[in-house]
PDB file of C-alpha atoms in Angstrom:
ATOM      1  CA  MET A   4      97.092 108.240 129.625  1.00  0.00           C
ATOM      2  CA  ALA A   5      99.332 105.683 130.679  1.00  0.00           C
ATOM      3  CA  ARG A   6     100.253 102.889 128.392  1.00  0.00           C
ATOM      4  CA  ARG A   7      98.972  99.344 128.474  1.00  0.00           C
ATOM      5  CA  LEU A   8     102.684  97.330 128.172  1.00  0.00           C
ATOM      6  CA  ARG A   9     102.935  93.467 127.448  1.00  0.00           C
ATOM      7  CA  PHE A  10     106.580  91.986 127.578  1.00  0.00           C
ATOM      8  CA  ILE A  11     106.949  90.481 124.495  1.00  0.00           C
ATOM      9  CA  GLY A  12     110.314  89.071 125.049  1.00  0.00           C
ATOM     10  CA  THR A  13     114.442  89.584 125.916  1.00  0.00           C
ATOM     11  CA  ASN A  14     117.841  87.764 124.816  1.00  0.00           C
ATOM     12  CA  SER A  15     119.741  89.888 127.638  1.00  0.00           C
ATOM     13  CA  GLY A  16     119.538  87.157 130.237  1.00  0.00           C
ATOM     14  CA  ASN A  17     118.945  88.657 133.418  1.00  0.00           C
ATOM     15  CA  ASP A  18     119.941  92.100 132.989  1.00  0.00           C
ATOM     16  CA  GLY A  19     116.556  93.813 131.407  1.00  0.00           C
ATOM     17  CA  CYS A  20     117.928  95.744 128.498  1.00  0.00           C
ATOM     18  CA  PRO A  21     117.609  95.500 125.694  1.00  0.00           C
ATOM     19  CA  THR A  22     113.692  93.912 125.768  1.00  0.00           C
ATOM     20  CA  LEU A  23     110.954  94.651 123.464  1.00  0.00           C
ATOM     21  CA  TYR A  24     106.890  95.358 124.804  1.00  0.00           C
ATOM     22  CA  GLU A  25     103.801  95.721 122.673  1.00  0.00           C
ATOM     23  CA  ASP A  26     101.123  98.135 123.463  1.00  0.00           C
ATOM     24  CA  LEU A  27      98.009  96.139 124.165  1.00  0.00           C
ATOM     25  CA  ASP A  28      95.609  98.877 123.201  1.00  0.00           C
ATOM     26  CA  SER A  29      97.431 100.154 119.896  1.00  0.00           C
ATOM     27  CA  GLY A  30      99.915  97.410 119.057  1.00  0.00           C
ATOM     28  CA  GLU A  31     103.173  99.284 118.186  1.00  0.00           C
ATOM     29  CA  VAL A  32     106.093  97.718 119.755  1.00  0.00           C
ATOM     30  CA  LEU A  33     108.384  99.922 122.395  1.00  0.00           C
ATOM     31  CA  VAL A  34     111.831  98.856 122.168  1.00  0.00           C
ATOM     32  CA  GLN A  35     114.319  99.328 125.922  1.00  0.00           C
ATOM     33  CA  GLY A  36     117.897  99.569 125.323  1.00  0.00           C
ATOM     34  CA  ASP A  37     121.053 101.343 125.467  1.00  0.00           C
ATOM     35  CA  THR A  38     120.240 105.351 124.475  1.00  0.00           C
ATOM     36  CA  VAL A  39     122.239 106.904 121.665  1.00  0.00           C
ATOM     37  CA  SER A  40     123.362 110.032 122.564  1.00  0.00           C
ATOM     38  CA  ASP A  41     126.684 111.166 120.757  1.00  0.00           C
ATOM     39  CA  PRO A  42     126.106 113.992 118.969  1.00  0.00           C
ATOM     40  CA  HIS A  43     128.134 112.225 115.920  1.00  0.00           C
ATOM     41  CA  ASP A  44     125.368 109.489 116.164  1.00  0.00           C
ATOM     42  CA  VAL A  45     122.748 111.536 115.914  1.00  0.00           C
ATOM     43  CA  ALA A  46     123.596 113.652 112.882  1.00  0.00           C
ATOM     44  CA  GLN A  47     123.335 110.673 110.834  1.00  0.00           C
ATOM     45  CA  LEU A  48     120.091 109.772 111.338  1.00  0.00           C
ATOM     46  CA  ARG A  49     117.581 111.542 109.139  1.00  0.00           C
ATOM     47  CA  ASN A  50     114.542 113.552 110.243  1.00  0.00           C
ATOM     48  CA  VAL A  51     114.783 113.760 113.466  1.00  0.00           C
ATOM     49  CA  LYS A  52     111.656 115.609 115.251  1.00  0.00           C
ATOM     50  CA  ASP A  53     111.918 117.411 118.764  1.00  0.00           C
ATOM     51  CA  GLY A  54     111.131 114.259 121.939  1.00  0.00           C
ATOM     52  CA  GLU A  55     112.352 111.867 119.558  1.00  0.00           C
ATOM     53  CA  GLY A  56     114.931 108.961 120.889  1.00  0.00           C
ATOM     54  CA  PHE A  57     117.101 105.744 119.731  1.00  0.00           C
ATOM     55  CA  VAL A  58     118.672 102.697 121.318  1.00  0.00           C
ATOM     56  CA  VAL A  59     120.665  99.859 120.421  1.00  0.00           C
ATOM     57  CA  VAL A  60     119.750  96.383 120.267  1.00  0.00           C
ATOM     58  CA  PRO A  61     120.958  93.322 118.831  1.00  0.00           C
ATOM     59  CA  ARG A  62     119.751  92.508 115.639  1.00  0.00           C
ATOM     60  CA  VAL A  63     119.330  89.283 116.971  1.00  0.00           C
ATOM     61  CA  LEU A  64     116.638  91.066 119.491  1.00  0.00           C
ATOM     62  CA  LEU A  65     114.916  91.615 116.362  1.00  0.00           C
ATOM     63  CA  ALA A  66     115.033  88.329 115.008  1.00  0.00           C
ATOM     64  CA  ASP A  67     113.629  86.132 116.916  1.00  0.00           C
ATOM     65  CA  PHE A  68     110.886  88.489 118.800  1.00  0.00           C
ATOM     66  CA  ALA A  69     109.789  90.988 116.645  1.00  0.00           C
ATOM     67  CA  PRO A  70     106.134  90.486 115.642  1.00  0.00           C
ATOM     68  CA  ARG A  71     105.112  88.814 112.514  1.00  0.00           C
ATOM     69  CA  ASP A  72     101.379  88.510 112.272  1.00  0.00           C
ATOM     70  CA  LEU A  73     101.607  92.103 111.357  1.00  0.00           C
ATOM     71  CA  LYS A  74      98.269  93.440 108.625  1.00  0.00           C
ATOM     72  CA  ARG A  75      99.363  96.203 106.667  1.00  0.00           C
ATOM     73  CA  MET A  76      96.383  99.248 106.406  1.00  0.00           C
ATOM     74  CA  PRO A  77      96.801 100.583 103.402  1.00  0.00           C
ATOM     75  CA  VAL A  78      98.473 104.576 103.144  1.00  0.00           C
ATOM     76  CA  LEU A  79      97.369 106.752 100.965  1.00  0.00           C
ATOM     77  CA  ILE A  80      98.989 110.187 100.491  1.00  0.00           C
ATOM     78  CA  SER A  81      97.461 113.799  99.574  1.00  0.00           C
ATOM     79  CA  PHE A  82      98.287 114.046  95.021  1.00  0.00           C
ATOM     80  CA  GLU A  83     100.393 116.714  96.689  1.00  0.00           C
ATOM     81  CA  LYS A  84     102.660 115.507  98.454  1.00  0.00           C
ATOM     82  CA  PHE A  85     103.428 111.764  95.549  1.00  0.00           C
ATOM     83  CA  ALA A  86     104.507 115.359  92.957  1.00  0.00           C
ATOM     84  CA  GLY A  87     107.014 116.342  95.181  1.00  0.00           C
ATOM     85  CA  MET A  88     108.632 112.628  95.395  1.00  0.00           C
ATOM     86  CA  PHE A  89     109.506 113.121  92.201  1.00  0.00           C
ATOM     87  CA  ARG A  90     111.608 116.300  93.626  1.00  0.00           C
ATOM     88  CA  THR A  91     113.066 114.365  96.516  1.00  0.00           C
ATOM     89  CA  PHE A  92     113.567 110.764  95.767  1.00  0.00           C
ATOM     90  CA  GLU A  93     117.782 110.150  95.582  1.00  0.00           C
ATOM     91  CA  HIS A  94     118.482 108.301  92.592  1.00  0.00           C
ATOM     92  CA  THR A  95     115.663 106.520  90.436  1.00  0.00           C
ATOM     93  CA  ALA A  96     111.969 106.643  89.661  1.00  0.00           C
ATOM     94  CA  TRP A  97     110.809 103.793  87.811  1.00  0.00           C
ATOM     95  CA  ARG A  98     107.351 102.930  86.496  1.00  0.00           C
ATOM     96  CA  LEU A  99     105.431 100.738  84.839  1.00  0.00           C
ATOM     97  CA  GLU A 100     102.272 102.152  83.061  1.00  0.00           C
ATOM     98  CA  THR A 101      99.642  98.758  81.645  1.00  0.00           C
ATOM     99  CA  ARG A 102      96.795 100.676  80.766  1.00  0.00           C
ATOM    100  CA  ARG A 103      94.943 101.133  77.515  1.00  0.00           C
ATOM    101  CA  ARG A 104      93.973 104.806  78.637  1.00  0.00           C
ATOM    102  CA  TYR A 105      94.546 106.770  81.052  1.00  0.00           C
ATOM    103  CA  GLN A 106      91.439 109.986  81.204  1.00  0.00           C
ATOM    104  CA  SER A 107      93.803 112.192  82.673  1.00  0.00           C
ATOM    105  CA  ASP A 108      95.836 112.220  78.636  1.00  0.00           C
ATOM    106  CA  GLU A 109      91.838 112.480  77.005  1.00  0.00           C
ATOM    107  CA  GLU A 110      91.436 115.875  78.955  1.00  0.00           C
ATOM    108  CA  THR A 111      94.377 117.363  77.422  1.00  0.00           C
ATOM    109  CA  GLU A 112      94.692 119.863  74.230  1.00  0.00           C
ATOM    110  CA  THR A 113      97.548 117.889  73.260  1.00  0.00           C
ATOM    111  CA  TYR A 114      96.027 114.206  72.830  1.00  0.00           C
ATOM    112  CA  ARG A 115      93.193 116.076  71.461  1.00  0.00           C
ATOM    113  CA  ARG A 116      95.127 117.648  68.507  1.00  0.00           C
ATOM    114  CA  PHE A 117      96.833 114.341  67.976  1.00  0.00           C
ATOM    115  CA  ILE A 118      93.722 112.416  67.701  1.00  0.00           C
ATOM    116  CA  ARG A 119      92.919 115.623  65.396  1.00  0.00           C
ATOM    117  CA  GLY A 120      95.885 113.829  63.636  1.00  0.00           C
ATOM    118  CA  GLU A 121      98.340 117.449  64.427  1.00  0.00           C
ATOM    119  CA  ASP A 122     101.436 117.511  65.926  1.00  0.00           C
ATOM    120  CA  ALA A 123     100.589 117.318  69.460  1.00  0.00           C
ATOM    121  CA  GLY A 124     102.766 121.171  70.250  1.00  0.00           C
ATOM    122  CA  TRP A 125     104.220 119.702  73.021  1.00  0.00           C
ATOM    123  CA  ASP A 126     105.731 122.701  75.538  1.00  0.00           C
ATOM    124  CA  LEU A 127     109.340 122.206  77.259  1.00  0.00           C
ATOM    125  CA  ASN A 128     108.820 124.376  79.287  1.00  0.00           C
ATOM    126  CA  ASP A 129     106.045 123.678  81.013  1.00  0.00           C
ATOM    127  CA  PRO A 130     106.612 123.397  84.878  1.00  0.00           C
ATOM    128  CA  TRP A 131     106.842 120.018  84.481  1.00  0.00           C
ATOM    129  CA  CYS A 132     109.403 119.569  82.359  1.00  0.00           C
ATOM    130  CA  VAL A 133     111.630 122.571  83.496  1.00  0.00           C
ATOM    131  CA  SER A 134     111.242 120.146  86.853  1.00  0.00           C
ATOM    132  CA  ARG A 135     112.042 117.184  85.388  1.00  0.00           C
ATOM    133  CA  ARG A 136     114.990 118.574  83.743  1.00  0.00           C
ATOM    134  CA  GLU A 137     116.211 119.769  86.437  1.00  0.00           C
ATOM    135  CA  GLN A 138     115.748 116.583  88.554  1.00  0.00           C
ATOM    136  CA  SER A 139     117.735 114.814  85.671  1.00  0.00           C
ATOM    137  CA  ALA A 140     120.528 117.203  85.936  1.00  0.00           C
ATOM    138  CA  LEU A 141     121.513 116.372  89.467  1.00  0.00           C
ATOM    139  CA  GLY A 142     121.957 112.922  88.038  1.00  0.00           C
ATOM    140  CA  LYS A 143     118.914 110.311  88.861  1.00  0.00           C
ATOM    141  CA  ARG A 144     117.207 109.041  86.790  1.00  0.00           C
ATOM    142  CA  PHE A 145     113.610 109.230  85.432  1.00  0.00           C
ATOM    143  CA  GLU A 146     112.150 105.658  83.587  1.00  0.00           C
ATOM    144  CA  ARG A 147     109.349 103.864  82.854  1.00  0.00           C
ATOM    145  CA  VAL A 148     108.510 100.833  80.330  1.00  0.00           C
ATOM    146  CA  ARG A 149     105.045 100.957  78.916  1.00  0.00           C
ATOM    147  CA  ILE A 150     102.966  97.527  77.915  1.00  0.00           C
ATOM    148  CA  THR A 151     101.877  98.690  75.226  1.00  0.00           C
ATOM    149  CA  ASP A 152      98.315  96.475  73.105  1.00  0.00           C
ATOM    150  CA  ASP A 153      98.371  94.856  70.111  1.00  0.00           C
ATOM    151  CA  PRO A 154      97.290  96.674  68.042  1.00  0.00           C
ATOM    152  CA  PRO A 155      97.533  99.559  69.851  1.00  0.00           C
ATOM    153  CA  THR A 156      94.504 101.344  71.522  1.00  0.00           C
ATOM    154  CA  SER A 157      94.390 105.295  70.731  1.00  0.00           C
ATOM    155  CA  GLY A 158      95.453 106.722  74.303  1.00  0.00           C
ATOM    156  CA  GLN A 159      98.735 104.433  73.933  1.00  0.00           C
ATOM    157  CA  ARG A 160      99.276 105.576  70.492  1.00  0.00           C
ATOM    158  CA  TYR A 161      99.355 108.834  72.400  1.00  0.00           C
ATOM    159  CA  LEU A 162     102.208 107.799  74.754  1.00  0.00           C
ATOM    160  CA  LEU A 163     104.098 106.490  72.248  1.00  0.00           C
ATOM    161  CA  ASP A 164     104.426 110.612  70.405  1.00  0.00           C
ATOM    162  CA  ASN A 165     105.252 111.629  73.981  1.00  0.00           C
ATOM    163  CA  ALA A 166     108.079 109.737  74.775  1.00  0.00           C
ATOM    164  CA  ARG A 167     110.036 112.225  72.283  1.00  0.00           C
ATOM    165  CA  ARG A 168     108.529 115.110  75.156  1.00  0.00           C
ATOM    166  CA  ASN A 169     109.475 112.326  78.201  1.00  0.00           C
ATOM    167  CA  SER A 170     112.750 111.027  76.536  1.00  0.00           C
ATOM    168  CA  ALA A 171     113.918 115.348  75.331  1.00  0.00           C
ATOM    169  CA  VAL A 172     113.642 116.192  79.329  1.00  0.00           C
ATOM    170  CA  GLY A 173     115.650 113.461  80.779  1.00  0.00           C
ATOM    171  CA  GLU A 174     113.246 110.454  81.269  1.00  0.00           C
ATOM    172  CA  ASP A 175     114.529 106.658  79.885  1.00  0.00           C
ATOM    173  CA  ILE A 176     110.810 104.862  77.955  1.00  0.00           C
ATOM    174  CA  ARG A 177     110.724 102.192  76.986  1.00  0.00           C
ATOM    175  CA  ASN A 178     107.742 100.103  75.955  1.00  0.00           C
ATOM    176  CA  LEU A 179     106.688  95.909  76.286  1.00  0.00           C
ATOM    177  CA  TRP A 180     103.944  94.557  73.940  1.00  0.00           C
ATOM    178  CA  ARG A 181     101.653  92.987  76.503  1.00  0.00           C
ATOM    179  CA  SER A 182     101.670  89.462  74.978  1.00  0.00           C
ATOM    180  CA  GLU A 183     105.599  89.353  76.256  1.00  0.00           C
ATOM    181  CA  ALA A 184     104.156  91.255  79.267  1.00  0.00           C
ATOM    182  CA  GLU A 185     102.023  88.429  80.212  1.00  0.00           C
ATOM    183  CA  ARG A 186     104.479  85.728  78.954  1.00  0.00           C
ATOM    184  CA  LEU A 187     106.724  87.349  81.390  1.00  0.00           C
ATOM    185  CA  ARG A 188     103.520  87.317  84.505  1.00  0.00           C
ATOM    186  CA  LEU A 189     104.332  91.260  85.379  1.00  0.00           C
ATOM    187  CA  PRO A 190     101.526  92.728  86.601  1.00  0.00           C
ATOM    188  CA  ASP A 191      98.781  94.302  85.553  1.00  0.00           C
ATOM    189  CA  ALA A 192      98.614  97.798  87.897  1.00  0.00           C
ATOM    190  CA  ASP A 193     100.118 101.040  87.359  1.00  0.00           C
ATOM    191  CA  PHE A 194     102.807 101.770  90.369  1.00  0.00           C
ATOM    192  CA  TRP A 195     105.912 104.409  90.629  1.00  0.00           C
ATOM    193  CA  LEU A 196     109.011 102.571  91.999  1.00  0.00           C
ATOM    194  CA  PHE A 197     111.363 105.326  93.942  1.00  0.00           C
ATOM    195  CA  ASP A 198     114.937 104.356  95.095  1.00  0.00           C
ATOM    196  CA  SER A 199     114.083 100.398  94.740  1.00  0.00           C
ATOM    197  CA  ARG A 200     112.650 101.583  98.312  1.00  0.00           C
ATOM    198  CA  VAL A 201     109.575 102.201  98.687  1.00  0.00           C
ATOM    199  CA  ILE A 202     106.736 102.006  95.679  1.00  0.00           C
ATOM    200  CA  ALA A 203     103.985 104.546  95.333  1.00  0.00           C
ATOM    201  CA  ARG A 204     100.518 101.943  93.596  1.00  0.00           C
ATOM    202  CA  LEU A 205      98.279 104.124  91.149  1.00  0.00           C
ATOM    203  CA  HIS A 206      94.234 102.940  91.702  1.00  0.00           C
ATOM    204  CA  PHE A 207      92.291 104.282  88.776  1.00  0.00           C
ATOM    205  CA  ASP A 208      88.297 104.487  88.700  1.00  0.00           C
ATOM    206  CA  GLY A 209      86.078 102.603  85.902  1.00  0.00           C
ATOM    207  CA  ASP A 210      86.682 105.141  84.043  1.00  0.00           C
ATOM    208  CA  ASP A 211      90.427 105.170  83.769  1.00  0.00           C
ATOM    209  CA  ARG A 212      90.944 108.165  86.014  1.00  0.00           C
ATOM    210  CA  MET A 213      93.787 108.169  89.439  1.00  0.00           C
ATOM    211  CA  THR A 214      91.289 107.863  92.718  1.00  0.00           C
ATOM    212  CA  ALA A 215      94.642 107.351  94.207  1.00  0.00           C
ATOM    213  CA  VAL A 216      97.939 107.135  95.394  1.00  0.00           C
ATOM    214  CA  GLU A 217      99.390 103.727  97.876  1.00  0.00           C
ATOM    215  CA  LEU A 218     102.156 104.384  99.741  1.00  0.00           C
ATOM    216  CA  VAL A 219     103.626 100.313 100.107  1.00  0.00           C
ATOM    217  CA  THR A 220     106.964  99.797 101.841  1.00  0.00           C
ATOM    218  CA  ASP A 221     106.496  95.466 102.554  1.00  0.00           C
ATOM    219  CA  PRO A 222     110.364  94.203 101.984  1.00  0.00           C
ATOM    220  CA  VAL A 223     108.864  91.625 100.265  1.00  0.00           C
ATOM    221  CA  GLU A 224     106.615  93.457  97.604  1.00  0.00           C
ATOM    222  CA  VAL A 225     109.297  95.888  97.404  1.00  0.00           C
ATOM    223  CA  GLY A 226     111.624  92.960  96.740  1.00  0.00           C
ATOM    224  CA  ARG A 227     108.998  91.791  94.004  1.00  0.00           C
ATOM    225  CA  ALA A 228     108.675  95.213  92.532  1.00  0.00           C
ATOM    226  CA  CYS A 229     112.094  95.111  92.311  1.00  0.00           C
ATOM    227  CA  GLN A 230     112.286  91.554  89.773  1.00  0.00           C
ATOM    228  CA  VAL A 231     109.673  93.209  87.386  1.00  0.00           C
ATOM    229  CA  ARG A 232     111.432  96.080  86.877  1.00  0.00           C
ATOM    230  CA  ASP A 233     114.426  94.317  85.802  1.00  0.00           C
ATOM    231  CA  ALA A 234     112.494  91.728  83.699  1.00  0.00           C
ATOM    232  CA  ALA A 235     109.953  94.466  82.207  1.00  0.00           C
ATOM    233  CA  TRP A 236     113.906  96.069  81.349  1.00  0.00           C
ATOM    234  CA  HIS A 237     115.476  94.006  80.149  1.00  0.00           C
ATOM    235  CA  HIS A 238     112.448  92.862  77.584  1.00  0.00           C
ATOM    236  CA  ALA A 239     111.308  95.858  76.901  1.00  0.00           C
ATOM    237  CA  VAL A 240     112.709  97.962  73.591  1.00  0.00           C
ATOM    238  CA  PRO A 241     113.681 101.613  73.524  1.00  0.00           C
ATOM    239  CA  TYR A 242     110.449 103.601  72.130  1.00  0.00           C
ATOM    240  CA  GLU A 243     111.948 104.582  69.226  1.00  0.00           C
ATOM    241  CA  THR A 244     112.837 101.220  67.787  1.00  0.00           C
ATOM    242  CA  PHE A 245     109.787 100.286  69.511  1.00  0.00           C
ATOM    243  CA  GLY A 246     107.812 102.526  67.429  1.00  0.00           C
ATOM    244  CA  GLU A 247     109.312 100.982  64.062  1.00  0.00           C
ATOM    245  CA  GLN A 248     107.028  98.253  65.437  1.00  0.00           C
ATOM    246  CA  VAL A 249     104.106  99.670  65.024  1.00  0.00           C
ATOM    247  CA  PRO A 250     101.671  99.998  62.326  1.00  0.00           C
ATOM    248  CA  SER A 251     100.374 103.365  60.948  1.00  0.00           C
ATOM    249  CA  ALA A 252      96.234 103.624  62.424  1.00  0.00           C
ATOM    250  CA  GLU A 253      95.088 104.709  58.993  1.00  0.00           C
TER     251      GLU A 253
END
């Protein structure tokens, strides 16, 4: 079935190229421009699928005529695809942890041991640790800032102990008191920021169980996440130093 196209605009005069059109049914935008066919040019493009084509248009065409009334629908991905992002990112994976507890932690034997006052028994050779070491060996950085209440919850104390494990396999962990996070106006939602270009926003239910992962690529939101990262990282304290400030739970 043929598309129903609406002419949006062109800045090419009367020669008809380059031009933008809108699909009236799907809202998709079609771009008309000079074809890119040089194999050396195409070889530099990423994730090219069979049947895809490429055209060149001047930046001013997009600045003048690209639609700006976009309503973004949430893009949810599977937990399997989310796990794969920790292998396919290029240089930096940064996490903000804001919650007072995580149901997934409380279901582990390490948590139960920690709560009983025993050594948590971290296994540095489990698949998660092996993967982190492998990615870190490639020069990739894993960084986290964990927001902590005063006094810390049991879950936050567990994560402070957990930082020894994460640090041993290549992560850089820092902590920030919640009062400081509030002063800095940091968000109260967990997310990962990959390569300063895509956000993986984590959704939780009322029982503190992660229920969904939402991908966000909106440049405005990504830019804001980068600002949050820079502020949090600057003010946060390495977990070893922070641990010295935390009073005993007894």
